[in-house]
PDB file of C-alpha atoms (C1' of nucleotides) in Angstrom:
ATOM      1  CA  MET A   1     133.671   4.944 140.321  1.00 52.00           C
ATOM      2  CA  THR A   2     132.149   6.258 143.546  1.00 57.00           C
ATOM      3  CA  GLU A   3     130.828   2.773 144.161  1.00 66.00           C
ATOM      4  CA  GLU A   4     134.204   1.306 143.468  1.00 69.00           C
ATOM      5  CA  ARG A   5     135.817   3.718 145.818  1.00 65.00           C
ATOM      6  CA  SER A   6     133.561   3.072 148.763  1.00 71.00           C
ATOM      7  CA  SER A   7     133.974  -0.688 148.786  1.00 85.00           C
ATOM      8  CA  ARG A   8     137.701  -0.237 148.483  1.00 88.00           C
ATOM      9  CA  GLU A   9     137.598   1.973 151.503  1.00 87.00           C
ATOM     10  CA  ASP A  10     135.611  -0.652 153.354  1.00 91.00           C
ATOM     11  CA  LEU A  11     138.192  -3.243 152.488  1.00 95.00           C
ATOM     12  CA  GLY A  12     140.910  -0.898 153.636  1.00 95.00           C
ATOM     13  CA  THR A  13     139.203  -0.343 156.931  1.00 95.00           C
ATOM     14  CA  ARG A  14     138.852  -4.054 157.512  1.00 95.00           C
ATOM     15  CA  LEU A  15     142.470  -4.584 156.616  1.00 95.00           C
ATOM     16  CA  ARG A  16     143.565  -1.931 159.059  1.00 94.00           C
ATOM     17  CA  ASP A  17     141.373  -3.325 161.810  1.00 92.00           C
ATOM     18  CA  ALA A  18     142.680  -6.818 161.220  1.00 93.00           C
ATOM     19  CA  ARG A  19     146.261  -5.633 161.240  1.00 92.00           C
ATOM     20  CA  LYS A  20     145.891  -3.685 164.452  1.00 90.00           C
ATOM     21  CA  TYR A  21     144.048  -6.566 166.031  1.00 87.00           C
ATOM     22  CA  CYS A  22     147.026  -8.757 165.296  1.00 86.00           C
ATOM     23  CA  GLY A  23     149.426  -6.098 166.491  1.00 84.00           C
ATOM     24  CA  PHE A  24     151.404  -5.677 163.315  1.00 89.00           C
ATOM     25  CA  SER A  25     152.910  -2.455 162.056  1.00 90.00           C
ATOM     26  CA  GLN A  26     152.482  -1.378 158.459  1.00 94.00           C
ATOM     27  CA  GLU A  27     156.188  -1.917 158.059  1.00 93.00           C
ATOM     28  CA  GLU A  28     155.939  -5.565 159.014  1.00 91.00           C
ATOM     29  CA  VAL A  29     152.995  -6.160 156.742  1.00 93.00           C
ATOM     30  CA  ALA A  30     154.820  -4.407 153.953  1.00 94.00           C
ATOM     31  CA  ARG A  31     157.757  -6.722 154.303  1.00 92.00           C
ATOM     32  CA  HIS A  32     155.422  -9.698 154.381  1.00 91.00           C
ATOM     33  CA  LEU A  33     153.873  -8.614 151.093  1.00 93.00           C
ATOM     34  CA  SER A  34     157.113  -7.391 149.545  1.00 93.00           C
ATOM     35  CA  VAL A  35     155.763  -3.912 148.973  1.00 95.00           C
ATOM     36  CA  SER A  36     156.723  -0.556 150.390  1.00 95.00           C
ATOM     37  CA  ARG A  37     155.189   0.594 153.628  1.00 95.00           C
ATOM     38  CA  SER A  38     153.482   3.483 151.924  1.00 96.00           C
ATOM     39  CA  ALA A  39     151.692   0.968 149.746  1.00 96.00           C
ATOM     40  CA  VAL A  40     150.181  -0.645 152.808  1.00 97.00           C
ATOM     41  CA  SER A  41     149.089   2.741 154.045  1.00 97.00           C
ATOM     42  CA  LEU A  42     147.407   3.445 150.737  1.00 96.00           C
ATOM     43  CA  MET A  43     145.725   0.054 150.738  1.00 96.00           C
ATOM     44  CA  GLU A  44     144.236   0.702 154.135  1.00 96.00           C
ATOM     45  CA  SER A  45     142.984   4.087 153.103  1.00 95.00           C
ATOM     46  CA  GLY A  46     141.429   2.674 149.959  1.00 94.00           C
ATOM     47  CA  SER A  47     143.660   4.705 147.648  1.00 95.00           C
ATOM     48  CA  ARG A  48     145.319   1.647 146.196  1.00 96.00           C
ATOM     49  CA  SER A  49     143.680  -1.564 145.139  1.00 96.00           C
ATOM     50  CA  VAL A  50     144.628  -4.879 146.674  1.00 96.00           C
ATOM     51  CA  ASN A  51     145.173  -7.670 144.232  1.00 95.00           C
ATOM     52  CA  ALA A  52     144.143 -11.269 144.676  1.00 96.00           C
ATOM     53  CA  MET A  53     147.496 -12.579 145.780  1.00 94.00           C
ATOM     54  CA  GLU A  54     148.026  -9.832 148.282  1.00 95.00           C
ATOM     55  CA  LEU A  55     144.569 -10.448 149.665  1.00 96.00           C
ATOM     56  CA  GLY A  56     145.436 -14.098 150.052  1.00 94.00           C
ATOM     57  CA  ARG A  57     148.635 -13.423 151.940  1.00 93.00           C
ATOM     58  CA  LEU A  58     146.931 -10.866 154.142  1.00 95.00           C
ATOM     59  CA  ALA A  59     144.128 -13.266 154.960  1.00 94.00           C
ATOM     60  CA  ARG A  60     146.685 -15.829 155.981  1.00 91.00           C
ATOM     61  CA  LEU A  61     148.711 -13.349 157.990  1.00 91.00           C
ATOM     62  CA  TYR A  62     145.649 -12.058 159.794  1.00 90.00           C
ATOM     63  CA  GLN A  63     144.091 -15.485 160.163  1.00 87.00           C
ATOM     64  CA  ARG A  64     140.912 -14.457 158.455  1.00 90.00           C
ATOM     65  CA  SER A  65     138.972 -15.627 155.452  1.00 92.00           C
ATOM     66  CA  MET A  66     139.166 -13.500 152.337  1.00 93.00           C
ATOM     67  CA  GLU A  67     135.432 -13.055 152.431  1.00 93.00           C
ATOM     68  CA  SER A  68     135.589 -11.536 155.880  1.00 92.00           C
ATOM     69  CA  LEU A  69     138.101  -9.014 154.587  1.00 94.00           C
ATOM     70  CA  THR A  70     136.312  -8.057 151.413  1.00 93.00           C
ATOM     71  CA  GLY A  71     132.903  -8.213 153.086  1.00 87.00           C
ATOM     72  CA  THR A  72     131.443 -10.270 150.256  1.00 81.00           C
ATOM     73  CA  VAL A  73     128.955 -13.031 150.974  1.00 73.00           C
ATOM     74  CA  SER A  74     130.436 -16.287 149.831  1.00 58.00           C
ATOM     75  CA  SER A  75     127.312 -17.816 148.385  1.00 53.00           C
ATOM     76  CA  GLU A  76     123.898 -16.243 148.052  1.00 46.00           C
ATOM     77  CA  SER A  77     121.421 -18.859 149.247  1.00 38.00           C
ATOM     78  CA  GLY A  78     118.987 -18.598 146.375  1.00 39.00           C
ATOM     79  CA  SER A  79     120.765 -20.209 143.487  1.00 44.00           C
ATOM     80  CA  GLU A  80     123.190 -23.028 143.540  1.00 43.00           C
ATOM     81  CA  SER A  81     121.756 -23.817 140.158  1.00 47.00           C
ATOM     82  CA  VAL A  82     124.674 -22.542 138.145  1.00 48.00           C
ATOM     83  CA  GLY A  83     126.968 -25.460 138.768  1.00 48.00           C
ATOM     84  CA  LEU A  84     124.172 -27.898 138.288  1.00 46.00           C
ATOM     85  CA  LEU A  85     123.204 -26.349 135.009  1.00 51.00           C
ATOM     86  CA  ALA A  86     126.732 -26.652 133.762  1.00 50.00           C
ATOM     87  CA  ARG A  87     126.853 -30.252 134.831  1.00 46.00           C
ATOM     88  CA  ALA A  88     123.609 -31.020 133.084  1.00 47.00           C
ATOM     89  CA  THR A  89     124.457 -29.322 129.828  1.00 50.00           C
ATOM     90  CA  ALA A  90     127.847 -30.966 129.723  1.00 44.00           C
ATOM     91  CA  GLU A  91     126.178 -34.123 128.522  1.00 43.00           C
ATOM     92  CA  LEU A  92     124.249 -32.476 125.736  1.00 46.00           C
ATOM     93  CA  SER A  93     125.483 -32.038 122.224  1.00 44.00           C
ATOM     94  CA  GLU A  94     127.385 -28.910 121.393  1.00 45.00           C
ATOM     95  CA  ARG A  95     124.384 -27.686 119.483  1.00 46.00           C
ATOM     96  CA  ASP A  96     121.812 -28.207 122.214  1.00 50.00           C
ATOM     97  CA  ARG A  97     124.109 -26.851 124.848  1.00 50.00           C
ATOM     98  CA  GLN A  98     124.313 -23.666 122.859  1.00 51.00           C
ATOM     99  CA  GLU A  99     120.536 -23.533 122.865  1.00 53.00           C
ATOM    100  CA  VAL A 100     120.331 -23.872 126.612  1.00 54.00           C
ATOM    101  CA  LEU A 101     122.975 -21.236 127.141  1.00 52.00           C
ATOM    102  CA  ARG A 102     121.206 -18.877 124.816  1.00 52.00           C
ATOM    103  CA  PHE A 103     118.021 -19.359 126.728  1.00 55.00           C
ATOM    104  CA  ALA A 104     119.814 -18.830 130.019  1.00 52.00           C
ATOM    105  CA  GLU A 105     121.366 -15.663 128.631  1.00 48.00           C
ATOM    106  CA  PHE A 106     117.915 -14.517 127.668  1.00 50.00           C
ATOM    107  CA  LEU A 107     116.620 -15.095 131.175  1.00 48.00           C
ATOM    108  CA  ARG A 108     119.560 -13.296 132.679  1.00 44.00           C
ATOM    109  CA  SER A 109     119.068 -10.257 130.519  1.00 41.00           C
ATOM    110  CA  ARG A 110     115.317 -10.271 131.222  1.00 39.00           C
ATOM    111  CA  SER A 111     115.626 -10.118 134.999  1.00 37.00           C
ATOM    112  CA  SER A 112     118.625  -7.872 135.395  1.00 37.00           C
ATOM    113  CA  THR A 113     117.973  -7.249 139.090  1.00 37.00           C
ATOM    114  CA  SER A 114     120.085 -10.090 140.429  1.00 40.00           C
ATOM    115  CA  ASP A 115     123.235 -11.700 139.135  1.00 42.00           C
TER     116      ASP A 115
ATOM    117  CA  MET B   1     158.930 -12.302 140.405  1.00 49.00           C
ATOM    118  CA  THR B   2     158.797 -15.722 138.750  1.00 55.00           C
ATOM    119  CA  GLU B   3     156.910 -16.833 141.811  1.00 64.00           C
ATOM    120  CA  GLU B   4     154.469 -14.004 141.406  1.00 67.00           C
ATOM    121  CA  ARG B   5     153.901 -14.849 137.804  1.00 63.00           C
ATOM    122  CA  SER B   6     153.223 -18.534 138.293  1.00 72.00           C
ATOM    123  CA  SER B   7     150.591 -18.092 140.975  1.00 84.00           C
ATOM    124  CA  ARG B   8     148.882 -15.489 138.843  1.00 87.00           C
ATOM    125  CA  GLU B   9     148.780 -17.958 136.013  1.00 86.00           C
ATOM    126  CA  ASP B  10     147.307 -20.542 138.334  1.00 91.00           C
ATOM    127  CA  LEU B  11     144.638 -18.109 139.372  1.00 95.00           C
ATOM    128  CA  GLY B  12     143.941 -17.329 135.747  1.00 95.00           C
ATOM    129  CA  THR B  13     143.577 -20.970 134.902  1.00 95.00           C
ATOM    130  CA  ARG B  14     141.129 -21.503 137.728  1.00 95.00           C
ATOM    131  CA  LEU B  15     139.174 -18.475 136.662  1.00 95.00           C
ATOM    132  CA  ARG B  16     138.954 -19.732 133.122  1.00 94.00           C
ATOM    133  CA  ASP B  17     137.927 -23.200 134.239  1.00 92.00           C
ATOM    134  CA  ALA B  18     135.274 -21.797 136.517  1.00 92.00           C
ATOM    135  CA  ARG B  19     133.920 -19.529 133.816  1.00 92.00           C
ATOM    136  CA  LYS B  20     133.703 -22.290 131.250  1.00 89.00           C
ATOM    137  CA  TYR B  21     132.167 -24.601 133.784  1.00 86.00           C
ATOM    138  CA  CYS B  22     129.433 -22.050 134.299  1.00 85.00           C
ATOM    139  CA  GLY B  23     129.088 -21.493 130.588  1.00 83.00           C
ATOM    140  CA  PHE B  24     129.839 -17.807 130.489  1.00 89.00           C
ATOM    141  CA  SER B  25     131.633 -15.981 127.738  1.00 90.00           C
ATOM    142  CA  GLN B  26     134.417 -13.534 128.502  1.00 94.00           C
ATOM    143  CA  GLU B  27     132.134 -10.827 127.240  1.00 93.00           C
ATOM    144  CA  GLU B  28     129.491 -11.595 129.834  1.00 91.00           C
ATOM    145  CA  VAL B  29     132.018 -11.738 132.634  1.00 93.00           C
ATOM    146  CA  ALA B  30     133.513  -8.489 131.432  1.00 94.00           C
ATOM    147  CA  ARG B  31     130.149  -6.769 131.647  1.00 92.00           C
ATOM    148  CA  HIS B  32     129.600  -8.246 135.072  1.00 92.00           C
ATOM    149  CA  LEU B  33     132.899  -6.788 136.269  1.00 93.00           C
ATOM    150  CA  SER B  34     132.609  -3.545 134.307  1.00 93.00           C
ATOM    151  CA  VAL B  35     135.871  -4.095 132.510  1.00 95.00           C
ATOM    152  CA  SER B  36     136.692  -4.651 128.860  1.00 95.00           C
ATOM    153  CA  ARG B  37     136.613  -8.143 127.495  1.00 96.00           C
ATOM    154  CA  SER B  38     140.317  -8.063 126.745  1.00 96.00           C
ATOM    155  CA  ALA B  39     140.909  -7.480 130.434  1.00 96.00           C
ATOM    156  CA  VAL B  40     139.165 -10.728 131.228  1.00 97.00           C
ATOM    157  CA  SER B  41     141.259 -12.515 128.658  1.00 97.00           C
ATOM    158  CA  LEU B  42     144.423 -11.113 130.205  1.00 96.00           C
ATOM    159  CA  MET B  43     143.268 -12.063 133.681  1.00 96.00           C
ATOM    160  CA  GLU B  44     142.749 -15.645 132.627  1.00 96.00           C
ATOM    161  CA  SER B  45     146.148 -15.809 131.019  1.00 95.00           C
ATOM    162  CA  GLY B  46     147.799 -14.363 134.100  1.00 94.00           C
ATOM    163  CA  SER B  47     148.988 -11.235 132.296  1.00 94.00           C
ATOM    164  CA  ARG B  48     146.859  -8.946 134.394  1.00 96.00           C
ATOM    165  CA  SER B  49     146.324  -9.044 138.109  1.00 96.00           C
ATOM    166  CA  VAL B  50     142.893  -9.475 139.611  1.00 96.00           C
ATOM    167  CA  ASN B  51     142.081  -7.119 142.429  1.00 95.00           C
ATOM    168  CA  ALA B  52     140.182  -7.972 145.578  1.00 96.00           C
ATOM    169  CA  MET B  53     136.833  -6.633 144.501  1.00 94.00           C
ATOM    170  CA  GLU B  54     136.975  -8.339 141.136  1.00 96.00           C
ATOM    171  CA  LEU B  55     137.878 -11.576 142.826  1.00 96.00           C
ATOM    172  CA  GLY B  56     134.887 -11.192 145.084  1.00 95.00           C
ATOM    173  CA  ARG B  57     132.471 -10.615 142.247  1.00 94.00           C
ATOM    174  CA  LEU B  58     133.934 -13.494 140.270  1.00 95.00           C
ATOM    175  CA  ALA B  59     133.637 -15.827 143.215  1.00 94.00           C
ATOM    176  CA  ARG B  60     130.014 -14.896 143.539  1.00 91.00           C
ATOM    177  CA  LEU B  61     129.359 -15.218 139.837  1.00 91.00           C
ATOM    178  CA  TYR B  62     131.007 -18.590 139.671  1.00 90.00           C
ATOM    179  CA  GLN B  63     129.580 -19.779 142.977  1.00 87.00           C
ATOM    180  CA  ARG B  64     132.960 -20.521 144.426  1.00 90.00           C
ATOM    181  CA  SER B  65     134.914 -19.407 147.431  1.00 92.00           C
ATOM    182  CA  MET B  66     137.724 -16.962 146.860  1.00 94.00           C
ATOM    183  CA  GLU B  67     140.147 -19.419 148.369  1.00 93.00           C
ATOM    184  CA  SER B  68     139.235 -22.040 145.810  1.00 92.00           C
ATOM    185  CA  LEU B  69     140.030 -19.535 143.075  1.00 94.00           C
ATOM    186  CA  THR B  70     143.317 -18.275 144.444  1.00 93.00           C
ATOM    187  CA  GLY B  71     144.325 -21.713 145.641  1.00 87.00           C
ATOM    188  CA  THR B  72     145.358 -20.395 149.031  1.00 81.00           C
ATOM    189  CA  VAL B  73     144.735 -22.423 152.163  1.00 73.00           C
ATOM    190  CA  SER B  74     142.465 -20.471 154.425  1.00 58.00           C
ATOM    191  CA  SER B  75     144.208 -21.313 157.669  1.00 52.00           C
ATOM    192  CA  GLU B  76     147.474 -23.153 158.075  1.00 45.00           C
ATOM    193  CA  SER B  77     146.941 -25.650 160.867  1.00 37.00           C
ATOM    194  CA  GLY B  78     150.079 -24.873 162.826  1.00 38.00           C
ATOM    195  CA  SER B  79     149.414 -21.483 164.306  1.00 43.00           C
ATOM    196  CA  GLU B  80     146.111 -20.105 165.296  1.00 43.00           C
ATOM    197  CA  SER B  81     148.055 -18.285 167.961  1.00 47.00           C
ATOM    198  CA  VAL B  82     147.968 -14.887 166.346  1.00 48.00           C
ATOM    199  CA  GLY B  83     144.387 -14.063 167.190  1.00 47.00           C
ATOM    200  CA  LEU B  84     144.791 -15.445 170.650  1.00 45.00           C
ATOM    201  CA  LEU B  85     147.879 -13.385 171.267  1.00 50.00           C
ATOM    202  CA  ALA B  86     146.081 -10.264 170.197  1.00 50.00           C
ATOM    203  CA  ARG B  87     143.207 -11.088 172.469  1.00 46.00           C
ATOM    204  CA  ALA B  88     145.529 -11.653 175.380  1.00 47.00           C
ATOM    205  CA  THR B  89     147.575  -8.499 174.931  1.00 49.00           C
ATOM    206  CA  ALA B  90     144.455  -6.417 174.535  1.00 44.00           C
ATOM    207  CA  GLU B  91     143.996  -6.524 178.257  1.00 43.00           C
ATOM    208  CA  LEU B  92     147.502  -5.420 179.094  1.00 45.00           C
ATOM    209  CA  SER B  93     148.603  -1.859 179.590  1.00 44.00           C
ATOM    210  CA  GLU B  94     149.865   0.059 176.612  1.00 43.00           C
ATOM    211  CA  ARG B  95     153.373  -0.246 177.948  1.00 45.00           C
ATOM    212  CA  ASP B  96     153.346  -3.976 178.566  1.00 49.00           C
ATOM    213  CA  ARG B  97     151.635  -4.661 175.274  1.00 50.00           C
ATOM    214  CA  GLN B  98     154.497  -2.886 173.579  1.00 50.00           C
ATOM    215  CA  GLU B  99     156.872  -5.178 175.407  1.00 52.00           C
ATOM    216  CA  VAL B 100     155.072  -8.282 174.278  1.00 53.00           C
ATOM    217  CA  LEU B 101     154.916  -7.086 170.713  1.00 51.00           C
ATOM    218  CA  ARG B 102     158.593  -6.285 170.761  1.00 51.00           C
ATOM    219  CA  PHE B 103     159.299  -9.770 171.950  1.00 54.00           C
ATOM    220  CA  ALA B 104     157.028 -11.257 169.300  1.00 51.00           C
ATOM    221  CA  GLU B 105     158.795  -9.184 166.676  1.00 47.00           C
ATOM    222  CA  PHE B 106     162.088 -10.537 167.938  1.00 48.00           C
ATOM    223  CA  LEU B 107     160.869 -14.103 167.627  1.00 47.00           C
ATOM    224  CA  ARG B 108     159.542 -13.505 164.172  1.00 44.00           C
ATOM    225  CA  SER B 109     162.814 -12.018 162.961  1.00 40.00           C
ATOM    226  CA  ARG B 110     164.731 -14.909 164.539  1.00 38.00           C
ATOM    227  CA  SER B 111     162.909 -17.631 162.643  1.00 36.00           C
ATOM    228  CA  SER B 112     162.439 -16.036 159.275  1.00 36.00           C
ATOM    229  CA  THR B 113     161.579 -19.284 157.551  1.00 37.00           C
ATOM    230  CA  SER B 114     157.834 -19.187 158.096  1.00 41.00           C
ATOM    231  CA  ASP B 115     155.378 -16.295 158.003  1.00 44.00           C
TER     232      ASP B 115
ATOM    233  C1'  DC C   1     164.167  17.020 175.735  1.00 83.49           C
ATOM    234  C1'  DG C   2     166.235  14.299 172.034  1.00 83.49           C
ATOM    235  C1'  DA C   3     165.439   9.888 169.917  1.00 83.49           C
ATOM    236  C1'  DT C   4     162.556   6.465 168.057  1.00 83.49           C
ATOM    237  C1'  DG C   5     158.594   4.319 165.935  1.00 83.49           C
ATOM    238  C1'  DG C   6     154.373   4.427 163.455  1.00 83.49           C
ATOM    239  C1'  DC C   7     151.813   6.637 160.153  1.00 83.49           C
ATOM    240  C1'  DG C   8     149.868   9.796 156.326  1.00 83.49           C
ATOM    241  C1'  DT C   9     151.009  12.167 152.268  1.00 83.49           C
ATOM    242  C1'  DC C  10     153.556  14.111 148.328  1.00 83.49           C
ATOM    243  C1'  DC C  11     156.658  13.449 144.382  1.00 83.49           C
ATOM    244  C1'  DG C  12     158.541  12.193 139.754  1.00 83.49           C
ATOM    245  C1'  DA C  13     159.729   7.778 137.592  1.00 83.49           C
ATOM    246  C1'  DA C  14     158.258   3.412 136.168  1.00 83.49           C
ATOM    247  C1'  DA C  15     154.902  -0.077 135.463  1.00 83.49           C
ATOM    248  C1'  DA C  16     150.264  -1.721 134.798  1.00 83.49           C
ATOM    249  C1'  DT C  17     145.939  -1.185 132.680  1.00 83.49           C
ATOM    250  C1'  DC C  18     142.827   0.482 129.496  1.00 83.49           C
ATOM    251  C1'  DA C  19     139.744  -0.009 125.343  1.00 83.49           C
ATOM    252  C1'  DA C  20     139.720  -0.422 120.583  1.00 83.49           C
ATOM    253  C1'  DA C  21     141.228  -3.055 116.671  1.00 83.49           C
ATOM    254  C1'  DC C  22     142.641  -6.953 114.150  1.00 83.49           C
ATOM    255  C1'  DA C  23     143.242 -11.991 113.294  1.00 83.49           C
ATOM    256  C1'  DA C  24     141.975 -16.678 113.819  1.00 83.49           C
ATOM    257  C1'  DG C  25     139.206 -20.501 114.848  1.00 83.49           C
ATOM    258  C1'  DA C  26     134.831 -22.544 115.670  1.00 83.49           C
ATOM    259  C1'  DT C  27     129.916 -22.949 114.992  1.00 83.49           C
ATOM    260  C1'  DC C  28     125.721 -21.428 113.207  1.00 83.49           C
ATOM    261  C1'  DG C  29     121.881 -20.717 109.902  1.00 83.49           C
ATOM    262  C1'  DT C  30     120.422 -21.231 105.350  1.00 83.49           C
TER     263       DT C  30
ATOM    264  C1'  DA D   1     129.324 -25.257 101.445  1.00 83.49           C
ATOM    265  C1'  DC D   2     129.372 -20.466 102.414  1.00 83.49           C
ATOM    266  C1'  DG D   3     128.822 -16.279 104.698  1.00 83.49           C
ATOM    267  C1'  DA D   4     127.469 -14.537 109.199  1.00 83.49           C
ATOM    268  C1'  DT D   5     128.189 -14.667 113.996  1.00 83.49           C
ATOM    269  C1'  DC D   6     130.570 -15.719 118.255  1.00 83.49           C
ATOM    270  C1'  DT D   7     134.420 -16.308 121.096  1.00 83.49           C
ATOM    271  C1'  DT D   8     138.927 -15.579 122.158  1.00 83.49           C
ATOM    272  C1'  DG D   9     143.988 -14.095 121.923  1.00 83.49           C
ATOM    273  C1'  DT D  10     147.035 -10.402 121.053  1.00 83.49           C
ATOM    274  C1'  DT D  11     148.845  -5.939 119.870  1.00 83.49           C
ATOM    275  C1'  DT D  12     149.077  -0.871 120.433  1.00 83.49           C
ATOM    276  C1'  DG D  13     149.699   3.580 122.210  1.00 83.49           C
ATOM    277  C1'  DA D  14     147.359   6.623 125.544  1.00 83.49           C
ATOM    278  C1'  DT D  15     146.061   6.821 130.264  1.00 83.49           C
ATOM    279  C1'  DT D  16     146.075   5.489 135.012  1.00 83.49           C
ATOM    280  C1'  DT D  17     148.084   3.339 138.817  1.00 83.49           C
ATOM    281  C1'  DT D  18     151.698   2.132 141.534  1.00 83.49           C
ATOM    282  C1'  DC D  19     156.253   2.504 143.031  1.00 83.49           C
ATOM    283  C1'  DG D  20     159.496   3.628 146.907  1.00 83.49           C
ATOM    284  C1'  DG D  21     161.902   7.390 148.970  1.00 83.49           C
ATOM    285  C1'  DA D  22     161.344  11.622 151.542  1.00 83.49           C
ATOM    286  C1'  DC D  23     159.240  14.724 154.570  1.00 83.49           C
ATOM    287  C1'  DG D  24     156.348  16.182 158.507  1.00 83.49           C
ATOM    288  C1'  DC D  25     153.459  15.036 162.376  1.00 83.49           C
ATOM    289  C1'  DC D  26     152.300  12.886 166.572  1.00 83.49           C
ATOM    290  C1'  DA D  27     152.893   9.776 170.395  1.00 83.49           C
ATOM    291  C1'  DT D  28     155.830   7.378 173.292  1.00 83.49           C
ATOM    292  C1'  DC D  29     160.240   6.162 175.072  1.00 83.49           C
ATOM    293  C1'  DG D  30     164.725   6.782 177.416  1.00 83.49           C
TER     294       DG D  30
END
DNA sequence: CGATGGCGTCCGAAAATCAAACAAGATCGT
DNA sequence: ACGATCTTGTTTGATTTTCGGACGCCATCG
């Protein structure tokens, strides 16, 4: 909950910075998103969550990538293996695929440090 | 409203495709997001909105960009002028900047077709 | 100094979300 | 083939969030 809150606040801060950088008022942004101005204020203070579509429109309005707004790293360098695994197992039988997935699940649960 | 709904369904479909491609169950994704499994099901059917943070974590889990999940185009080719404008006005006096913004606002309200 | 614009915050009403529960279909192990 | 297990969709009523309007505050404008 506290964790949730802090990253929402970070997002809010970035949103506010981006908006001010572009010279928009909350009112204008509100109209752009079809929400009330107070909603925008709450978003920027982290007291209201921003949904995916709103994030998309904001990114477009502010000329920024979504990632730069949320602060998430698009792709952690270490493992691009996920897609490849899926591709590989797609050709196996339903049975064997299940095996592989089970094993992968096992590995995931074993090393719970990373995602 | 109908518009809102359809793009949420699109997002849901992409989320479901991505999840299946990676071989995850809704249960696993739910744990990853710290939500109930039913929530994931509703997300994928478009009956529940996905907030920014959830979208971020999903993008990371599925090894995809947020844009590819929401289907939004990161930057519409036509106008990269917004950032530039902001940069330019940053050096003006408070007064003059207000003038410019007022003018920009006027232009925006004039041609209400685009964003 | 009055007016205006931008913003934060509070409020009750309305909507969204929650998790738990059940049903259904598929696949598994034996 | 049969029961066990897994995965998913859907419903339900309680809870939480969000809504937009209103108010006050502060800065700037005229």
